[in-house]
CSV table of C-alpha atoms in Angstrom, one decimal:
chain,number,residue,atom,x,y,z
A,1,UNK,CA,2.1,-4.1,24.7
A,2,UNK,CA,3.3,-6.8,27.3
A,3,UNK,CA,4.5,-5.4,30.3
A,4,UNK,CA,4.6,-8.4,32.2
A,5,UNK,CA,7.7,-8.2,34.1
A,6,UNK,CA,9.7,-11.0,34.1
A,7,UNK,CA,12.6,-11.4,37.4
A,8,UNK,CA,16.2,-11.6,37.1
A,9,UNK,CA,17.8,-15.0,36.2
A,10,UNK,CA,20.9,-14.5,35.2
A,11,UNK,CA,22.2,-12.0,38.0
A,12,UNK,CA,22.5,-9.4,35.2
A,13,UNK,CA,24.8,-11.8,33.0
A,14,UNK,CA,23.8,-10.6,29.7
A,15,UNK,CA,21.3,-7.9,30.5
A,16,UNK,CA,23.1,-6.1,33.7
A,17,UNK,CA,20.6,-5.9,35.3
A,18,UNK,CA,19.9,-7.9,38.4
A,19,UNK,CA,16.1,-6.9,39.2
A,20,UNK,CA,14.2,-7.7,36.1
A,21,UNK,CA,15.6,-10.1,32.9
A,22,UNK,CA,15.3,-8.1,29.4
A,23,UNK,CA,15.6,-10.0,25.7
A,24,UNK,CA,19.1,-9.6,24.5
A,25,UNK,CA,21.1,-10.3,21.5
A,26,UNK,CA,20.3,-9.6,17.4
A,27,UNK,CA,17.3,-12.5,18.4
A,28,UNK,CA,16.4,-11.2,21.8
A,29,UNK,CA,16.4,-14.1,23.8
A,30,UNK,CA,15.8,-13.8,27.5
A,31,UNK,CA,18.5,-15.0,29.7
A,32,UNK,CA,16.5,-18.0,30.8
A,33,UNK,CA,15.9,-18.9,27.4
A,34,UNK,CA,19.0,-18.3,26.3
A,35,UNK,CA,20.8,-20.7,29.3
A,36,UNK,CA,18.7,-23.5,28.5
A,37,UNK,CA,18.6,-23.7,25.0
A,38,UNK,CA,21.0,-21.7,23.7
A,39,UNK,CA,24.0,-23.4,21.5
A,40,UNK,CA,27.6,-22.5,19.9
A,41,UNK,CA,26.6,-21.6,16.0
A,42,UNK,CA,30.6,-20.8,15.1
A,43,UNK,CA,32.1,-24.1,15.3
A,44,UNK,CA,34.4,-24.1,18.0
A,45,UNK,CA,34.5,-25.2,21.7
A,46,UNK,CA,33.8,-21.2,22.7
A,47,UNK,CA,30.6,-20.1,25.2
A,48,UNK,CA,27.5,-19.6,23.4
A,49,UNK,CA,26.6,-16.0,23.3
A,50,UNK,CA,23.2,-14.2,22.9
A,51,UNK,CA,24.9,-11.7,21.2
A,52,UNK,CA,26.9,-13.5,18.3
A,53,UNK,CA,24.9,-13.3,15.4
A,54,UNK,CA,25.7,-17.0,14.4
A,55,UNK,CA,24.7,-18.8,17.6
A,56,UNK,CA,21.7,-16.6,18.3
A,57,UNK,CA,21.1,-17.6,14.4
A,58,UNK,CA,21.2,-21.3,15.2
A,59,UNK,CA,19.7,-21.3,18.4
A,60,UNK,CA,16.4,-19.4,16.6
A,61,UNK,CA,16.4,-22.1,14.3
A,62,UNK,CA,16.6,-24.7,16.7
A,63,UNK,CA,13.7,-22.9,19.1
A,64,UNK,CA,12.0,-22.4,15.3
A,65,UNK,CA,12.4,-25.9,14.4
A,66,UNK,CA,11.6,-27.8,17.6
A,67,UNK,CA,9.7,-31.0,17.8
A,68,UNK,CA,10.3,-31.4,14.1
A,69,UNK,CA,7.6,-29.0,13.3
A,70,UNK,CA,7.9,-28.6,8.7
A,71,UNK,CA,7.9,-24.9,8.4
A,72,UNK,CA,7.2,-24.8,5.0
A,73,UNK,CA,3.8,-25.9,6.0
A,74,UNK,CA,1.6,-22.9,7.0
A,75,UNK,CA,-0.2,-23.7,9.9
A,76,UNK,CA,3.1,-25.2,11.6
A,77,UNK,CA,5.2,-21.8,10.8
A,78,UNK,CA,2.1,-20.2,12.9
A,79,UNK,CA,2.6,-21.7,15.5
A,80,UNK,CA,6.9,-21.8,15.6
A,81,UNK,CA,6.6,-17.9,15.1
A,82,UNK,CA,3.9,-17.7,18.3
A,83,UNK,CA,6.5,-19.2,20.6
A,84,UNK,CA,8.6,-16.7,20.0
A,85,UNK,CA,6.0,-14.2,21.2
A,86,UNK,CA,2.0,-15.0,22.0
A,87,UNK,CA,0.8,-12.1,19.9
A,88,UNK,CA,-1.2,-13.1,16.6
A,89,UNK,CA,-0.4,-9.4,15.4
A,90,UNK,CA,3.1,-10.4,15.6
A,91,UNK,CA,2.9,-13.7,14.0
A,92,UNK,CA,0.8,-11.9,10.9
A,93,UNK,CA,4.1,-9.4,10.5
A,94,UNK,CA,6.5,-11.8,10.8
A,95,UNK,CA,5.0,-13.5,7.8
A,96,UNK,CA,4.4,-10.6,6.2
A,97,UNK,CA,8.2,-10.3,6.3
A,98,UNK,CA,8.9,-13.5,5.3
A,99,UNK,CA,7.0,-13.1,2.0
A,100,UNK,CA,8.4,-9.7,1.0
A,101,UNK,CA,12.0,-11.5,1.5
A,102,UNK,CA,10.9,-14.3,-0.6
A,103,UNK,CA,9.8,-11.9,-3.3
A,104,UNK,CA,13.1,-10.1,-3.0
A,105,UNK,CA,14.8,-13.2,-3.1
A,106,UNK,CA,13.2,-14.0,-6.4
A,107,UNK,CA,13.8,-10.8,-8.1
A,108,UNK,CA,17.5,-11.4,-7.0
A,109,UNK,CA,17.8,-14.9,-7.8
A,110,UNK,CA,16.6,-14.2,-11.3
A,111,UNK,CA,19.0,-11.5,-11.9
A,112,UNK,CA,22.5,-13.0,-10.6
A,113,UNK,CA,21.6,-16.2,-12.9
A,114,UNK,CA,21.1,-14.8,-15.8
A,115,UNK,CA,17.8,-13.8,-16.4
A,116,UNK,CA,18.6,-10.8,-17.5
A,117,UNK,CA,20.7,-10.0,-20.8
A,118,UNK,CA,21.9,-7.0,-22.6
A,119,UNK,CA,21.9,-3.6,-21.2
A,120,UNK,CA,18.8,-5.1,-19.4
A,121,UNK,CA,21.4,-6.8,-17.2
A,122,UNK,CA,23.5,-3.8,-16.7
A,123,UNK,CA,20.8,-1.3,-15.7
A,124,UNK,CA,19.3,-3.9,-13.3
A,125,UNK,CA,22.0,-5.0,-11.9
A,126,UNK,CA,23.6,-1.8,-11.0
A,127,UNK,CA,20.0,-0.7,-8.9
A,128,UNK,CA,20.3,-3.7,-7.4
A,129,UNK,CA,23.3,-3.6,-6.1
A,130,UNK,CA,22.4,-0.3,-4.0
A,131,UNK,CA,19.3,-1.9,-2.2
A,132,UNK,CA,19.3,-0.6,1.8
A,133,UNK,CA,21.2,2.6,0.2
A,134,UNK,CA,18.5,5.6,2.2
A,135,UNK,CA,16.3,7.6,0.4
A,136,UNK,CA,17.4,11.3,-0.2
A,137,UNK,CA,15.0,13.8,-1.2
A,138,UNK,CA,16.7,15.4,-4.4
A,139,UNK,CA,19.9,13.2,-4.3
A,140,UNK,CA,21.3,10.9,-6.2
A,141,UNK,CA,22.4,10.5,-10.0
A,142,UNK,CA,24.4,9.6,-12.4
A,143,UNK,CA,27.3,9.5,-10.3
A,144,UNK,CA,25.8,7.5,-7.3
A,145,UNK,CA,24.3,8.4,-4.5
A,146,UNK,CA,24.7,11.9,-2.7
A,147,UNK,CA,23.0,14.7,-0.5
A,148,UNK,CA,19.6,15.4,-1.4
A,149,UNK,CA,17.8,19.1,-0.9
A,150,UNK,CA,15.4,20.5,1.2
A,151,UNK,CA,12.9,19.2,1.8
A,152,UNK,CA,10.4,17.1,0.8
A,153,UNK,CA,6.5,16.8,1.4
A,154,UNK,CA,7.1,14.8,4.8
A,155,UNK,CA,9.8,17.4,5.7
A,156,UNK,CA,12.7,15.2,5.0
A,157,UNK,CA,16.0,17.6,4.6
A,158,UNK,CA,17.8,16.2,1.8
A,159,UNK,CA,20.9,17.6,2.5
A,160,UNK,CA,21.4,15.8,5.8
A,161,UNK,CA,20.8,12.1,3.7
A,162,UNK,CA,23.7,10.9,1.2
A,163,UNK,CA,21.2,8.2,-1.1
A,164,UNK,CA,18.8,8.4,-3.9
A,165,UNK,CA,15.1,9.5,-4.6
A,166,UNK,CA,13.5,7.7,-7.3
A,167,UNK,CA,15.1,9.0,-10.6
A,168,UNK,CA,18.3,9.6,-9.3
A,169,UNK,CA,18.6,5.9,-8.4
A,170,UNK,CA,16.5,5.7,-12.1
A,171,UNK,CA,19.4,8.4,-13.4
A,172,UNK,CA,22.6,6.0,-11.9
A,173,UNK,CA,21.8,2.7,-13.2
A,174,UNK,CA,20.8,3.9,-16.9
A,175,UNK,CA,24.5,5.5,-16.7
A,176,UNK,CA,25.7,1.9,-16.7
A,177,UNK,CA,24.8,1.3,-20.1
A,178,UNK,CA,25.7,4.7,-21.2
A,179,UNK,CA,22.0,6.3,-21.0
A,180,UNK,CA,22.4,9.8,-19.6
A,181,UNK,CA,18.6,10.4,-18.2
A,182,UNK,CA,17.1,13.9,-17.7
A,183,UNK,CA,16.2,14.2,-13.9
A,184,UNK,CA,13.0,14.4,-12.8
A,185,UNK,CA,10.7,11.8,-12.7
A,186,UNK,CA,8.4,13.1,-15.6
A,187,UNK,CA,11.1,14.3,-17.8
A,188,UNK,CA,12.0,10.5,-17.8
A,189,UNK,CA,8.4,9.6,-18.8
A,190,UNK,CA,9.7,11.9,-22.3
A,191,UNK,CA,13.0,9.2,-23.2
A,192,UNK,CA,12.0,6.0,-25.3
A,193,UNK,CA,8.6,4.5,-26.2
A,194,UNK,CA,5.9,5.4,-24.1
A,195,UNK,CA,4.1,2.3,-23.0
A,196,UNK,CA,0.7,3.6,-21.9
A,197,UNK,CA,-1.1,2.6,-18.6
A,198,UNK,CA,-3.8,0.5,-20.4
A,199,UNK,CA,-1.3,-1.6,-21.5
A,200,UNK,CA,-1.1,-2.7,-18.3
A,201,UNK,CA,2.3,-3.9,-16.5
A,202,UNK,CA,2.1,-7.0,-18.3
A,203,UNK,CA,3.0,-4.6,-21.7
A,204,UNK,CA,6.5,-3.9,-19.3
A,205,UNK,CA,10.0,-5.4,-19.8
A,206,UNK,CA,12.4,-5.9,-17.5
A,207,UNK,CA,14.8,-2.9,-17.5
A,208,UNK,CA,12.0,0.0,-18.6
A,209,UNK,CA,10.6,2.4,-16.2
A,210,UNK,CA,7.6,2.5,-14.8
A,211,UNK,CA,5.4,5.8,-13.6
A,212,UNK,CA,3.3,6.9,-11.2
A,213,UNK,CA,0.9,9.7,-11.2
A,214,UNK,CA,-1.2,11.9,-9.7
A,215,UNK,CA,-3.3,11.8,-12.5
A,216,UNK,CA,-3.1,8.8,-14.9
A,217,UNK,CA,-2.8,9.7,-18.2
A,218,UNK,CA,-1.0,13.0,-17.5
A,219,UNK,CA,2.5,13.1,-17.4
A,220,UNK,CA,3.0,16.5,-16.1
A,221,UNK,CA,1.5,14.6,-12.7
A,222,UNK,CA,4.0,12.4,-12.7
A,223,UNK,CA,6.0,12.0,-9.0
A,224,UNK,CA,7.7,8.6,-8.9
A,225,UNK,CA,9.6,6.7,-11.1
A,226,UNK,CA,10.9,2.9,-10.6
A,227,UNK,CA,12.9,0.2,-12.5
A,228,UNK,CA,10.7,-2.8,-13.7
A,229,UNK,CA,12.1,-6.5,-12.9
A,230,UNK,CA,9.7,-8.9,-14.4
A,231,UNK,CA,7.1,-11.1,-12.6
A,232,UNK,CA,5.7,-7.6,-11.2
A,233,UNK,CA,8.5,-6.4,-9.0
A,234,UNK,CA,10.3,-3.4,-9.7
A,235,UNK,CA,13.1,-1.7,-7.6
A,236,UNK,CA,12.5,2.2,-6.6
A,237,UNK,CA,13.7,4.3,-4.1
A,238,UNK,CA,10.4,4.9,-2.4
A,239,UNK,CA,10.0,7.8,-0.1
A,240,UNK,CA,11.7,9.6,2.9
A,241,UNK,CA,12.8,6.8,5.9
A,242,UNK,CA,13.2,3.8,3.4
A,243,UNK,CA,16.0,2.3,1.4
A,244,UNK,CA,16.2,1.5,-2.4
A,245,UNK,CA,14.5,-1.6,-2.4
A,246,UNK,CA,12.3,-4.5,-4.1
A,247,UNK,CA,8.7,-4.0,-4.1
A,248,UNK,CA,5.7,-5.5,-6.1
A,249,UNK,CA,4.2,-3.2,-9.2
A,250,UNK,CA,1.7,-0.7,-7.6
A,251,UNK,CA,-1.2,-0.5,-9.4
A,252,UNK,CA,-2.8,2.3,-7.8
A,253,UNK,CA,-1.5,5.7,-9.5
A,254,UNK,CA,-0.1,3.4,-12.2
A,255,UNK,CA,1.0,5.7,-15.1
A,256,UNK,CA,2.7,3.2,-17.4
A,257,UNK,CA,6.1,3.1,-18.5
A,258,UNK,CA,8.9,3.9,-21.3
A,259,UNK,CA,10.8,1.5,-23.1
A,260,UNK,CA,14.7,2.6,-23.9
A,261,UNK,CA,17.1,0.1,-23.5
């Protein structure tokens, strides 16, 4: 909510505009920023530029980084992310961000070095490789991603979205390993052995599926499906206006899982 307007200082440079200064660039510097700290992250003898992604990369890191401030200690990333912008409720998403990427990153890390084995590996894998791919309400299988139909609780129209909903991105990567599921969600819950939600996730394995329901303990309730990882992550493509993506185990509506690989 800061409107405080800050005055031209570049003569419209990088913003075009000569009156007021606006944040530019994948980083959003402002121009004054930007001409006194800003720095070349490509190499060469060229201009730095607010908007190439490498030097606005390097000068973040440098702005990030300054007076030798050890961001992996928590009090000292506070305060490098509250240069940026003097908001707390900015500083609290930021690292709200930077611990869903280090979660991803685990999940990740784990599965390109081997952590997985088997058709385990090749279910995995395969969802993993479609992360960012949009959610589609009805689309998605066996054969990748595709248009969805209309239209889902929220109003999303499927058929204007090429991605997955949750078991079609479920239905793709079991076709990997040669595993032809049904489609919906709770006709899934029906394959393999039914691990039951008492269990808990810690019953799970990576490569199963895990459910959700309206009503635990009744599969005909069931209305999401995901892919577990291990160390309570599991991969899902969530609802209307996200991307297949990493995300911690859920454990409200937590229905259990099936075990088929």
């Amino acid at each position: 909510g800061n409107t405080t307007p800050v005055h031209d200082t570049d003569h419209g440079r990088y913003d075009r505009d000569q009156v007021y200064d606006h944040a530019v660039g994948p980083f959003q510097f402002l121009p004054a920023t930007w001409a006194s700290d800003g720095v070349n992250g490509r190499g060469n003898n060229a201009a730095a530029d607010p908007n190439n992604a490498y030097d606005a990369a390097l000068t973040a890191a440098v702005e990030l980084c300054r007076n030798s401030r050890d961001l992996t200690q928590p009090q000292q990333l506070h305060d490098a992310i509250y240069t940026y912008n003097h908001s707390d409720a900015y500083v609290t998403l930021v690292e709200s961000w930077i611990t869903r990427f280090d979660q991803q990153a685990t999940a990740t890390q784990s599965a390109g070095s081997g952590g997985y084995t088997g058709k385990a590996a090749v279910v995995i894998n395969a969802a993993l490789a479609e992360q960012s791919v949009p959610y589609s309400w009805g689309g998605g299988g066996a054969a990748g991603p595709s248009r969805g139909v209309c239209c889902s609780k929220g109003g999303q129209d499927g058929r204007t979205v090429i991605g997955f909903d949750c078991s079609g991105l479920t239905q793709y990567a079991y076709a990997h390993a040669g595993i032809l599921l049904p489609r919906l969600a709770a006709d899934q819950a029906r394959v393999g052995r039914r691990i039951p939600a008492t269990a808990g996730p810690g019953a799970l394995r990576p490569g199963d599926l895990i459910f959700y329901a309206y009503v635990p303990g009744n599969d005909r309730s069931i209305y999401h499906v995901a892919l577990y990882l291990g160390d309570n992550q599991q991969i899902a493509a969530p609802r209307p206006g996200k991307g297949v993506e990493i995300e911690p185990v859920a454990t409200s509506d937590y229905a259990g899982g099936t075990a088929i690989l």
